[in-house]
Short mmCIF file of C-alpha atoms in Angstrom, two decimals:
data_model
loop_
_atom_site.label_atom_id
_atom_site.label_comp_id
_atom_site.label_asym_id
_atom_site.label_seq_id
_atom_site.Cartn_x
_atom_site.Cartn_y
_atom_site.Cartn_z
CA MET A 1 2.99 -138.40 -65.18
CA ASN A 2 -0.54 -139.81 -65.36
CA LYS A 3 -2.51 -139.99 -62.15
CA LYS A 4 -5.23 -142.58 -61.62
CA PHE A 5 -8.13 -141.35 -59.54
CA PHE A 6 -10.42 -143.61 -57.59
CA ILE A 7 -13.96 -142.96 -56.48
CA THR A 8 -14.15 -143.24 -52.68
CA ILE A 9 -17.39 -143.82 -50.83
CA LEU A 10 -17.46 -141.36 -47.95
CA CYS A 11 -18.32 -143.77 -45.15
CA ALA A 12 -15.76 -143.39 -42.37
CA ALA A 13 -14.72 -146.12 -39.99
CA ALA A 14 -15.68 -146.02 -36.35
CA ALA A 15 -13.92 -148.28 -33.88
CA GLY A 16 -11.23 -148.91 -36.45
CA ALA A 17 -13.30 -150.77 -39.06
CA GLY A 18 -14.20 -149.71 -42.57
CA SER A 19 -17.30 -150.50 -44.56
CA ALA A 20 -17.83 -151.58 -48.15
CA TYR A 21 -20.09 -149.99 -50.73
CA LEU A 22 -22.52 -152.67 -51.87
CA ILE A 23 -25.81 -152.32 -53.72
CA SER A 24 -28.37 -154.36 -51.84
CA GLU A 25 -32.05 -154.56 -50.99
CA PHE A 26 -33.25 -152.78 -47.86
CA THR A 27 -36.33 -153.60 -45.85
CA THR A 28 -37.25 -152.47 -42.38
CA SER A 29 -37.68 -156.07 -41.24
CA GLU A 30 -36.29 -158.98 -43.26
CA PRO A 31 -38.15 -162.30 -42.97
CA GLU A 32 -36.25 -165.51 -42.35
CA THR A 33 -35.38 -167.08 -45.70
CA ARG A 34 -34.99 -170.82 -46.31
CA ILE A 35 -33.41 -172.07 -49.52
CA ILE A 36 -34.02 -175.55 -50.94
CA THR A 37 -31.52 -176.73 -53.52
CA GLN A 38 -32.46 -179.35 -56.08
CA VAL A 39 -29.74 -180.80 -58.29
CA THR A 40 -30.65 -182.69 -61.44
CA GLU A 41 -28.82 -183.48 -64.37
CA THR A 42 -43.44 -132.41 -53.25
CA PRO A 43 -41.97 -131.59 -49.80
CA PRO A 44 -43.24 -129.03 -47.19
CA LYS A 45 -42.19 -125.38 -47.49
CA TYR A 46 -39.83 -123.80 -44.99
CA THR A 47 -38.82 -120.28 -44.15
CA ARG A 48 -35.77 -119.30 -46.15
CA VAL A 49 -32.63 -118.00 -44.46
CA SER A 50 -32.07 -114.36 -45.34
CA GLU A 51 -29.88 -113.51 -48.30
CA PRO A 52 -26.15 -113.65 -47.43
CA GLN A 53 -24.43 -110.37 -46.81
CA GLN A 54 -21.11 -109.39 -48.33
CA ASN A 55 -18.23 -109.04 -45.90
CA GLY A 56 -15.28 -106.70 -46.21
CA SER A 57 -13.30 -109.12 -48.37
CA GLY A 58 -15.92 -109.15 -51.12
CA PHE A 59 -16.91 -112.77 -50.39
CA PRO A 60 -20.43 -113.64 -49.15
CA ASP A 61 -20.91 -113.99 -45.41
CA LEU A 62 -21.54 -117.71 -44.88
CA THR A 63 -21.97 -117.62 -41.10
CA ALA A 64 -25.80 -117.59 -41.05
CA ALA A 65 -26.03 -120.55 -43.42
CA ALA A 66 -23.37 -122.46 -41.49
CA GLU A 67 -24.89 -121.87 -38.06
CA SER A 68 -28.41 -122.87 -39.16
CA THR A 69 -27.28 -125.99 -41.04
CA VAL A 70 -24.89 -127.47 -38.50
CA LYS A 71 -27.67 -127.89 -35.94
CA ALA A 72 -29.59 -130.19 -38.30
CA VAL A 73 -26.73 -132.41 -39.50
CA VAL A 74 -26.31 -135.61 -37.48
CA ASN A 75 -23.66 -138.26 -36.94
CA ILE A 76 -24.78 -141.81 -37.82
CA VAL A 77 -23.13 -144.93 -36.40
CA LYS A 78 -23.94 -148.23 -38.07
CA LYS A 79 -23.39 -151.67 -36.54
CA GLU A 80 -23.05 -154.40 -39.16
CA LYS A 81 -22.62 -158.15 -38.78
CA VAL A 82 -20.00 -159.55 -41.15
CA GLU A 83 -18.58 -163.01 -41.73
CA VAL A 84 -14.84 -163.36 -41.14
CA ALA A 85 -12.95 -166.40 -42.40
CA GLY A 86 -11.34 -168.16 -39.48
CA GLN A 87 -7.83 -169.62 -39.55
CA GLY A 88 -5.22 -170.80 -37.09
CA PHE A 89 -2.70 -173.45 -36.02
CA TYR A 90 -2.98 -176.43 -33.71
CA SER A 91 -0.61 -179.10 -32.35
CA ASN A 92 -1.21 -182.88 -32.42
CA PRO A 93 -1.92 -184.04 -28.81
CA PHE A 94 -1.14 -187.70 -29.62
CA GLU A 95 2.40 -186.89 -30.71
CA GLU A 96 2.89 -184.90 -27.49
CA LEU A 97 1.55 -187.86 -25.43
CA PHE A 98 4.20 -190.23 -26.78
CA GLY A 99 6.99 -187.72 -26.33
CA LEU A 100 7.34 -186.88 -29.95
CA MET A 101 8.27 -183.39 -31.10
CA PRO A 102 4.95 -181.51 -31.29
CA ARG A 103 4.18 -180.23 -34.76
CA GLN A 104 1.82 -177.45 -35.68
CA TYR A 105 -0.71 -177.87 -38.43
CA TYR A 106 -2.41 -175.12 -40.36
CA ASP A 107 -6.15 -175.36 -39.89
CA ARG A 108 -8.80 -173.19 -41.58
CA GLN A 109 -11.54 -172.70 -39.04
CA PRO A 110 -15.20 -172.09 -39.98
CA SER A 111 -16.04 -168.49 -40.76
CA GLN A 112 -17.17 -166.48 -37.77
CA GLU A 113 -19.55 -163.54 -37.45
CA GLU A 114 -18.24 -160.22 -36.19
CA GLU A 115 -19.98 -156.93 -35.52
CA ARG A 116 -18.28 -153.91 -37.00
CA SER A 117 -19.00 -150.21 -36.71
CA SER A 118 -18.80 -147.50 -39.32
CA GLY A 119 -19.97 -143.91 -39.48
CA GLY A 120 -21.50 -141.32 -41.72
CA SER A 121 -23.70 -138.25 -41.66
CA GLY A 122 -27.36 -137.40 -42.14
CA VAL A 123 -29.63 -134.36 -42.56
CA ILE A 124 -32.81 -133.74 -40.54
CA ILE A 125 -35.59 -132.62 -42.89
CA THR A 126 -38.67 -132.65 -40.61
CA PRO A 127 -39.12 -131.58 -36.98
CA ASP A 128 -40.48 -135.05 -36.10
CA GLY A 129 -37.25 -136.84 -37.00
CA TYR A 130 -37.04 -137.84 -40.68
CA ILE A 131 -33.39 -137.93 -41.74
CA ILE A 132 -31.79 -138.27 -45.18
CA THR A 133 -28.51 -140.13 -45.58
CA ASN A 134 -26.78 -142.32 -48.16
CA ASN A 135 -27.79 -145.90 -48.87
CA HIS A 136 -24.20 -147.04 -48.39
CA VAL A 137 -24.16 -145.48 -44.91
CA SER A 138 -27.15 -147.52 -43.73
CA GLU A 139 -27.09 -150.71 -45.82
CA ASN A 140 -26.71 -154.10 -44.13
CA ALA A 141 -27.09 -152.43 -40.73
CA SER A 142 -27.97 -154.54 -37.70
CA SER A 143 -28.52 -151.28 -35.79
CA LEU A 144 -28.32 -147.54 -36.46
CA LYS A 145 -27.72 -144.79 -33.92
CA VAL A 146 -28.02 -141.07 -34.56
CA MET A 147 -26.22 -138.42 -32.52
CA LEU A 148 -27.51 -134.85 -32.79
CA ASP A 149 -25.38 -131.74 -32.77
CA ASP A 150 -26.49 -131.09 -29.16
CA GLY A 151 -25.17 -134.49 -28.05
CA ARG A 152 -28.45 -136.41 -27.74
CA THR A 153 -28.44 -139.96 -29.13
CA PHE A 154 -31.36 -141.90 -30.66
CA ASP A 155 -31.94 -145.31 -32.18
CA ALA A 156 -32.90 -144.91 -35.83
CA LYS A 157 -35.31 -146.93 -37.97
CA LEU A 158 -34.69 -147.44 -41.68
CA ILE A 159 -37.81 -146.33 -43.57
CA GLY A 160 -36.42 -147.28 -46.97
CA ALA A 161 -33.47 -146.97 -49.30
CA ASP A 162 -32.76 -146.62 -53.00
CA PRO A 163 -29.45 -148.10 -54.20
CA THR A 164 -29.85 -146.60 -57.69
CA THR A 165 -29.49 -143.07 -56.28
CA ASP A 166 -27.64 -144.02 -53.06
CA ILE A 167 -30.27 -142.32 -50.89
CA ALA A 168 -31.84 -143.67 -47.69
CA LEU A 169 -34.48 -142.33 -45.30
CA LEU A 170 -34.25 -142.84 -41.53
CA LYS A 171 -36.60 -141.93 -38.67
CA ILE A 172 -35.91 -141.19 -35.02
CA ASP A 173 -38.48 -140.74 -32.27
CA ALA A 174 -38.10 -137.05 -31.47
CA THR A 175 -39.93 -133.73 -31.83
CA ASP A 176 -39.12 -130.05 -32.36
CA LEU A 177 -35.88 -130.84 -34.15
CA PRO A 178 -33.95 -128.28 -36.21
CA THR A 179 -34.22 -128.86 -39.96
CA VAL A 180 -32.55 -127.87 -43.21
CA PRO A 181 -35.02 -126.50 -45.81
CA PHE A 182 -34.90 -127.84 -49.34
CA GLY A 183 -33.47 -125.59 -52.03
CA ASP A 184 -33.65 -125.86 -55.81
CA SER A 185 -30.53 -127.61 -57.11
CA ASP A 186 -31.63 -126.90 -60.69
CA LYS A 187 -30.95 -123.21 -60.06
CA LEU A 188 -27.36 -123.76 -58.92
CA ARG A 189 -24.88 -121.91 -61.10
CA LEU A 190 -21.28 -122.82 -61.85
CA GLY A 191 -19.02 -120.89 -59.52
CA GLU A 192 -21.73 -120.45 -56.87
CA TRP A 193 -20.59 -120.79 -53.25
CA VAL A 194 -21.73 -123.85 -51.29
CA LEU A 195 -21.08 -125.33 -47.85
CA ALA A 196 -20.49 -129.00 -46.99
CA VAL A 197 -21.49 -130.02 -43.47
CA GLY A 198 -20.79 -133.44 -41.98
CA ASN A 199 -18.66 -135.59 -39.69
CA PRO A 200 -15.39 -136.49 -41.47
CA TYR A 201 -13.09 -138.85 -39.56
CA GLY A 202 -15.42 -138.57 -36.54
CA LEU A 203 -14.90 -134.79 -36.32
CA ASN A 204 -18.50 -133.87 -35.62
CA SER A 205 -20.13 -130.77 -37.11
CA THR A 206 -17.37 -129.92 -39.58
CA ILE A 207 -18.09 -127.16 -42.12
CA THR A 208 -16.15 -126.52 -45.31
CA ALA A 209 -16.79 -124.17 -48.21
CA GLY A 210 -16.23 -124.26 -51.95
CA ILE A 211 -17.86 -123.55 -55.27
CA VAL A 212 -19.99 -125.54 -57.69
CA SER A 213 -17.41 -126.93 -60.12
CA ALA A 214 -19.74 -128.86 -62.45
CA LYS A 215 -23.25 -130.29 -62.69
CA GLY A 216 -24.64 -133.51 -64.11
CA ARG A 217 -21.55 -135.67 -63.52
CA ASP A 218 -21.96 -139.41 -64.27
CA LEU A 219 -19.30 -141.41 -62.40
CA ASN A 220 -20.46 -144.93 -63.36
CA LEU A 221 -20.29 -146.07 -59.74
CA THR A 222 -22.30 -149.22 -60.46
CA ASN A 223 -23.15 -151.32 -63.49
CA ASN A 224 -26.84 -151.17 -62.56
CA GLU A 225 -28.67 -150.23 -65.76
CA MET A 226 -31.24 -148.32 -63.70
CA ARG A 227 -28.70 -146.21 -61.84
CA ILE A 228 -29.36 -142.48 -61.74
CA GLU A 229 -26.21 -140.37 -61.52
CA SER A 230 -26.22 -136.64 -62.10
CA PHE A 231 -23.87 -135.41 -59.39
CA ILE A 232 -23.06 -131.87 -58.35
CA GLN A 233 -19.27 -131.53 -58.34
CA THR A 234 -17.74 -129.10 -55.84
CA ASP A 235 -14.34 -128.30 -54.41
CA ALA A 236 -15.66 -128.09 -50.84
CA ALA A 237 -13.41 -130.36 -48.78
CA VAL A 238 -15.16 -133.60 -47.80
CA ASN A 239 -13.67 -136.84 -46.49
CA PRO A 240 -14.76 -140.30 -45.28
CA GLY A 241 -17.55 -139.67 -42.76
CA ASN A 242 -19.13 -136.86 -44.81
CA SER A 243 -21.38 -139.39 -46.58
CA GLY A 244 -25.02 -138.37 -46.20
CA GLY A 245 -24.13 -134.87 -45.03
CA ALA A 246 -25.55 -131.60 -46.30
CA LEU A 247 -24.48 -129.53 -49.26
CA VAL A 248 -26.18 -126.14 -48.82
CA ASN A 249 -26.20 -122.85 -50.69
CA THR A 250 -25.41 -119.49 -49.13
CA ARG A 251 -29.02 -119.17 -47.92
CA GLY A 252 -28.71 -122.37 -45.90
CA GLU A 253 -30.94 -124.39 -48.25
CA LEU A 254 -30.22 -128.04 -48.93
CA VAL A 255 -29.12 -128.48 -52.56
CA GLY A 256 -27.39 -131.85 -52.33
CA ILE A 257 -26.39 -134.88 -50.25
CA ASN A 258 -22.61 -135.41 -50.15
CA THR A 259 -21.84 -138.89 -51.42
CA VAL A 260 -18.41 -139.58 -52.96
CA ILE A 261 -14.98 -138.14 -53.57
CA ALA A 262 -12.51 -138.74 -56.41
CA SER A 263 -9.04 -139.22 -54.99
CA PRO A 264 -5.77 -141.09 -55.60
CA THR A 265 -5.35 -141.62 -51.85
CA GLY A 266 -8.84 -142.18 -50.41
CA SER A 267 -8.81 -138.73 -48.81
CA TYR A 268 -9.96 -135.39 -50.22
CA ALA A 269 -7.97 -134.28 -53.26
CA GLY A 270 -10.10 -131.48 -54.65
CA TYR A 271 -13.07 -133.40 -56.08
CA SER A 272 -16.31 -134.12 -54.21
CA PHE A 273 -19.75 -135.05 -55.45
CA ALA A 274 -23.29 -134.71 -54.14
CA VAL A 275 -26.68 -136.09 -55.21
CA PRO A 276 -28.79 -133.02 -56.18
CA THR A 277 -32.02 -132.34 -54.31
CA SER A 278 -33.90 -132.46 -57.62
CA ILE A 279 -33.39 -136.22 -57.31
CA VAL A 280 -33.31 -136.52 -53.52
CA GLN A 281 -36.72 -134.93 -52.88
CA LYS A 282 -38.61 -137.31 -55.17
CA VAL A 283 -36.84 -140.38 -53.73
CA VAL A 284 -37.52 -139.31 -50.14
CA MET A 285 -41.18 -138.52 -50.81
CA ASP A 286 -41.65 -141.92 -52.46
CA LEU A 287 -39.96 -143.79 -49.60
CA LYS A 288 -42.06 -141.95 -47.06
CA GLU A 289 -45.39 -142.31 -48.90
CA TYR A 290 -45.07 -145.65 -50.73
CA GLY A 291 -42.22 -147.48 -49.02
CA ILE A 292 -40.46 -147.89 -52.39
CA VAL A 293 -39.24 -145.56 -55.11
CA GLN A 294 -41.73 -145.18 -57.95
CA ARG A 295 -39.41 -145.22 -60.96
CA ALA A 296 -40.85 -144.06 -64.28
CA MET A 297 -39.60 -145.71 -67.47
CA LEU A 298 -39.51 -144.53 -71.09
CA GLY A 299 -38.24 -147.78 -72.54
CA ILE A 300 -35.48 -146.44 -74.79
CA ARG A 301 -31.73 -146.90 -75.14
CA TYR A 302 -30.07 -143.58 -75.90
CA LEU A 303 -26.68 -141.98 -76.43
CA ALA A 304 -25.54 -138.38 -76.34
CA LEU A 305 -24.74 -137.02 -79.81
CA THR A 306 -21.34 -135.52 -79.06
CA ASP A 307 -18.51 -134.89 -81.52
CA ALA A 308 -16.56 -137.71 -79.87
CA PHE A 309 -19.42 -140.18 -80.41
CA LEU A 310 -20.07 -139.09 -83.98
CA ASN A 311 -16.41 -139.77 -84.83
CA THR A 312 -16.71 -143.42 -83.73
CA GLU A 313 -17.78 -146.26 -86.04
CA GLU A 314 -21.07 -146.51 -84.15
CA GLY A 315 -21.61 -142.77 -84.47
CA LYS A 316 -20.83 -142.71 -88.18
CA ALA A 317 -23.30 -145.58 -88.70
CA THR A 318 -26.16 -143.32 -87.53
CA GLY A 319 -25.69 -141.06 -90.56
CA ILE A 320 -25.90 -138.02 -88.28
CA THR A 321 -23.23 -135.35 -88.70
CA GLU A 322 -24.29 -132.58 -86.30
CA PRO A 323 -23.95 -132.96 -82.52
CA GLY A 324 -26.77 -132.17 -80.11
CA GLY A 325 -29.60 -134.13 -78.51
CA LEU A 326 -29.88 -137.79 -77.52
CA TYR A 327 -29.83 -140.46 -80.22
CA ILE A 328 -32.46 -143.16 -79.59
CA ASP A 329 -30.65 -146.36 -80.48
CA SER A 330 -33.54 -148.74 -79.69
CA VAL A 331 -37.10 -148.74 -78.36
CA GLU A 332 -38.38 -151.60 -76.21
CA PRO A 333 -41.50 -153.36 -77.54
CA GLY A 334 -44.62 -152.39 -75.58
CA SER A 335 -42.81 -149.54 -73.80
CA ALA A 336 -44.15 -146.06 -73.09
CA ALA A 337 -42.03 -144.65 -75.92
CA GLU A 338 -43.25 -147.18 -78.49
CA GLU A 339 -46.89 -146.69 -77.52
CA ALA A 340 -46.47 -142.93 -78.03
CA GLY A 341 -44.95 -143.38 -81.49
CA ILE A 342 -41.26 -142.72 -80.79
CA LYS A 343 -38.94 -144.78 -83.00
CA ALA A 344 -35.35 -145.95 -83.06
CA GLY A 345 -33.25 -143.40 -84.95
CA ASP A 346 -35.15 -140.41 -83.53
CA ILE A 347 -33.16 -137.70 -81.80
CA LEU A 348 -34.63 -136.62 -78.46
CA VAL A 349 -34.12 -132.85 -78.25
CA GLU A 350 -36.55 -131.73 -75.51
CA PHE A 351 -38.15 -133.23 -72.42
CA GLU A 352 -40.91 -131.15 -70.83
CA GLY A 353 -39.57 -128.10 -72.66
CA MET A 354 -35.99 -128.61 -71.42
CA PRO A 355 -33.26 -129.06 -74.04
CA MET A 356 -31.46 -132.41 -73.78
CA HIS A 357 -27.74 -132.62 -74.48
CA LYS A 358 -26.37 -135.14 -71.95
CA THR A 359 -27.64 -138.53 -70.79
CA THR A 360 -27.52 -137.31 -67.19
CA GLU A 361 -29.98 -134.52 -68.04
CA LEU A 362 -32.61 -137.04 -69.12
CA GLN A 363 -31.86 -139.28 -66.13
CA GLU A 364 -32.35 -136.37 -63.75
CA ALA A 365 -35.53 -135.21 -65.51
CA MET A 366 -37.03 -138.71 -65.47
CA ALA A 367 -36.15 -139.13 -61.78
CA LYS A 368 -38.72 -136.44 -60.94
CA HIS A 369 -41.61 -138.45 -62.40
CA ARG A 370 -43.66 -141.49 -61.44
CA PRO A 371 -45.38 -144.18 -63.51
CA ASN A 372 -48.68 -142.96 -65.00
CA ASP A 373 -47.36 -139.39 -65.35
CA LYS A 374 -47.74 -137.77 -68.75
CA VAL A 375 -44.75 -135.93 -70.19
CA ASN A 376 -44.13 -134.00 -73.42
CA ILE A 377 -41.20 -135.10 -75.54
CA THR A 378 -39.87 -133.53 -78.73
CA VAL A 379 -37.78 -135.54 -81.17
CA LYS A 380 -36.14 -134.78 -84.49
CA ARG A 381 -36.96 -137.29 -87.22
CA LYS A 382 -35.40 -136.88 -90.65
CA GLY A 383 -34.84 -133.20 -89.94
CA GLU A 384 -38.40 -132.49 -88.74
CA LEU A 385 -39.50 -131.87 -85.17
CA LYS A 386 -42.22 -134.13 -83.84
CA HIS A 387 -44.03 -133.73 -80.51
CA PHE A 388 -45.33 -136.63 -78.40
CA GLU A 389 -47.30 -136.95 -75.17
CA VAL A 390 -45.93 -140.01 -73.40
CA LEU A 391 -47.67 -141.94 -70.62
CA LEU A 392 -44.82 -143.19 -68.44
CA ARG A 393 -44.76 -146.79 -67.17
CA ASN A 394 -43.18 -148.71 -64.32
CA LYS A 395 -40.38 -151.22 -64.79
CA ALA A 396 -42.95 -154.00 -65.24
CA GLY A 397 -44.28 -152.11 -68.28
CA GLU A 398 -47.53 -150.94 -66.67
CA ALA A 399 -48.84 -147.37 -66.39
CA LYS A 400 -49.47 -147.57 -62.66
CA LEU A 401 -47.66 -147.22 -59.35
CA LEU A 402 -45.92 -150.29 -58.01
CA ASP A 403 -47.17 -152.03 -54.89
CA LYS A 404 -45.04 -151.42 -51.78
CA ASN A 405 -44.20 -155.14 -51.72
CA SER A 406 -42.56 -154.91 -55.14
CA ILE A 407 -38.85 -155.61 -55.06
CA ASP A 408 -35.67 -154.65 -56.88
CA VAL A 409 -34.64 -158.10 -58.11
CA LYS A 410 -31.04 -157.13 -58.86
CA ALA A 411 -30.61 -155.71 -55.38
CA VAL A 412 -32.22 -158.74 -53.75
CA LEU A 413 -30.01 -161.16 -55.69
CA GLY A 414 -26.93 -159.17 -54.75
CA GLY A 415 -24.53 -159.67 -57.64
CA THR A 416 -23.43 -158.56 -61.07
CA PHE A 417 -24.51 -160.20 -64.32
CA ALA A 418 -23.44 -160.48 -67.95
CA PRO A 419 -25.13 -161.71 -71.15
CA ILE A 420 -24.38 -165.13 -72.64
CA SER A 421 -23.03 -165.39 -76.16
CA SER A 422 -25.02 -167.25 -78.82
CA LYS A 423 -22.15 -169.73 -79.14
CA ALA A 424 -22.28 -170.53 -75.41
CA LYS A 425 -26.04 -170.98 -75.57
CA ARG A 426 -25.72 -173.45 -78.42
CA SER A 427 -22.99 -175.35 -76.58
CA LEU A 428 -25.13 -175.61 -73.43
CA ARG A 429 -28.31 -176.21 -75.43
CA ILE A 430 -30.22 -173.35 -73.82
CA ASP A 431 -32.34 -170.65 -75.43
CA ASN A 432 -31.85 -167.99 -72.77
CA GLY A 433 -29.76 -167.13 -69.74
CA ILE A 434 -27.48 -164.58 -68.08
CA GLN A 435 -24.30 -165.34 -66.17
CA VAL A 436 -23.44 -164.41 -62.60
CA THR A 437 -20.07 -162.67 -62.82
CA GLU A 438 -19.81 -161.62 -59.15
CA VAL A 439 -21.57 -162.66 -55.95
CA GLY A 440 -22.19 -159.94 -53.36
CA ASN A 441 -24.41 -159.81 -50.27
CA GLY A 442 -27.86 -161.09 -51.15
CA LEU A 443 -29.87 -164.11 -52.18
CA LEU A 444 -27.12 -165.48 -54.44
CA LYS A 445 -24.74 -165.70 -51.51
CA LYS A 446 -27.37 -167.07 -49.12
CA SER A 447 -28.33 -169.83 -51.56
CA GLY A 448 -24.74 -170.83 -52.29
CA ILE A 449 -24.82 -169.79 -55.94
CA ARG A 450 -21.28 -169.38 -57.23
CA GLU A 451 -19.75 -167.16 -59.89
CA GLY A 452 -20.30 -168.58 -63.35
CA TYR A 453 -23.82 -169.83 -62.63
CA ILE A 454 -26.20 -169.18 -65.53
CA ILE A 455 -29.70 -168.05 -64.56
CA THR A 456 -32.23 -169.22 -67.12
CA HIS A 457 -35.48 -168.63 -65.20
CA ILE A 458 -36.69 -166.71 -62.13
CA ASN A 459 -40.16 -167.60 -60.84
CA GLY A 460 -40.62 -169.49 -64.09
CA ASN A 461 -39.98 -166.36 -66.19
CA PRO A 462 -37.30 -166.80 -68.87
CA ILE A 463 -34.31 -164.48 -68.38
CA LYS A 464 -32.86 -163.67 -71.81
CA GLU A 465 -31.12 -160.37 -71.06
CA VAL A 466 -29.74 -158.67 -67.96
CA SER A 467 -32.43 -156.00 -68.42
CA ASP A 468 -35.11 -158.68 -67.87
CA LEU A 469 -34.25 -158.56 -64.15
CA ASP A 470 -35.45 -154.95 -64.01
CA ARG A 471 -38.92 -155.93 -65.18
CA LEU A 472 -39.52 -158.43 -62.37
CA THR A 473 -41.31 -157.07 -59.31
CA ASP A 474 -42.60 -160.13 -57.39
CA PRO A 475 -40.69 -161.75 -54.50
CA ILE A 476 -38.28 -164.43 -55.71
CA GLN A 477 -39.62 -167.94 -55.18
CA SER A 478 -37.41 -169.96 -57.50
CA ILE A 479 -34.18 -169.67 -59.49
CA ASP A 480 -33.38 -172.17 -62.25
CA GLY A 481 -30.18 -172.52 -64.20
CA LEU A 482 -26.95 -174.38 -64.72
CA TYR A 483 -23.20 -174.13 -64.37
CA PRO A 484 -20.86 -173.95 -67.39
CA ASN A 485 -20.12 -177.69 -67.00
CA GLY A 486 -23.77 -178.39 -67.85
CA ARG A 487 -24.88 -179.29 -64.32
CA TYR A 488 -28.43 -178.04 -63.75
CA VAL A 489 -29.26 -176.62 -60.31
CA SER A 490 -32.62 -175.24 -59.16
CA TYR A 491 -33.23 -173.21 -56.01
CA SER A 492 -36.60 -172.91 -54.26
CA ILE A 493 -36.89 -169.88 -51.95
CA ILE A 494 -39.34 -170.03 -49.03
CA ASN A 495 -40.02 -166.84 -47.07
CA ASP A 496 -41.41 -167.63 -43.62
#
């Protein structure tokens, strides 16, 4: 019998309400937005916990790691304002006045705003109150409260968040707090013992143990082309509420942030996943120093050369028969890769001296770098190895750090998008455009844009492909486009 597993976001409900996992833009203070519609035809070092001792059973003694970690893992309660569609029945008072049998009519009331609570976990990383958690734990929060292991409660401020890695950084006003030191997730070995610490189902300070089951898992949680997924898979029991909690090694060092589970029921069924600290550290340092994540870009589309891929029609078309490395399917014009001399058809075999076999390996390696960094890449071209020094660029195609006011356009829009076929473009008499396939929480919803809307321009820039959204960094001032019936609608965005 086949079993279908679902990925569950580990954000537990508090006060009986759940919370959804949505990719959205986070700012510490969001300005009031007015929409006009026009219709026309490296972290600090810490002292390491001593090496674990073996107990009589032959297993490592995990008590020292557990006792030191639990003090620095917090419970986070998020309050979120959500719109709830109203509905109800009413009777006709005029019929009652004239003695007629009162009848009830179904009436859909205007949507109302409710405040809901949900919970998760977080990890204190500095004595002055910086806390790591998941983006989905803190997103869309109207308020955040943090409860320490000793029972003290603090209001938390969101410093920044990164939906592409599902990491967020919070700050509370406190001093002399216990912390969890960073460990090196790259050195984790399959079968190594780890501890998961968090607050599942509101059960504060829960500790479970397991082993590292796999590394570099890509779960395809979102269709964001810039997502970075290279999860640590463990069999340590985690459940809703563990989101943002600590995954530590036997020395009590932080090696991951617990994020999701794979389960047919929504509860733990043997599979849990954590974002490795090799990714977390860079994201947190960027959020703390720059206010945004400085994402470095190569500008290539690549696929892992596995036996399975090589047996497909696309794989056979490459002319490659031996597996190994990453096949570069295309190189973006003006990108870092093109400027360095890398070409479509090359096979990327090494990045900074590290062999590349899986797409997640390159994602994780790139996540450690910033725009304007230089990296060494080795490719195989027609059987010969070629070495390149590549100057990495930002998503706007420039070899410099982004300004803190730069935005993630996809996250701000809050939706999912798909390309338009050439036939549809000809029918609508447009040269470019992408279609809104789903409207989430963001500017699309605020402006009243519906599913099916075709975005042709943002801030006057033509949008030909979904990837064009990733290259925009300026605040959105205008959106132009049309609906499939040919009705053109333009939106002017004014930020007060």
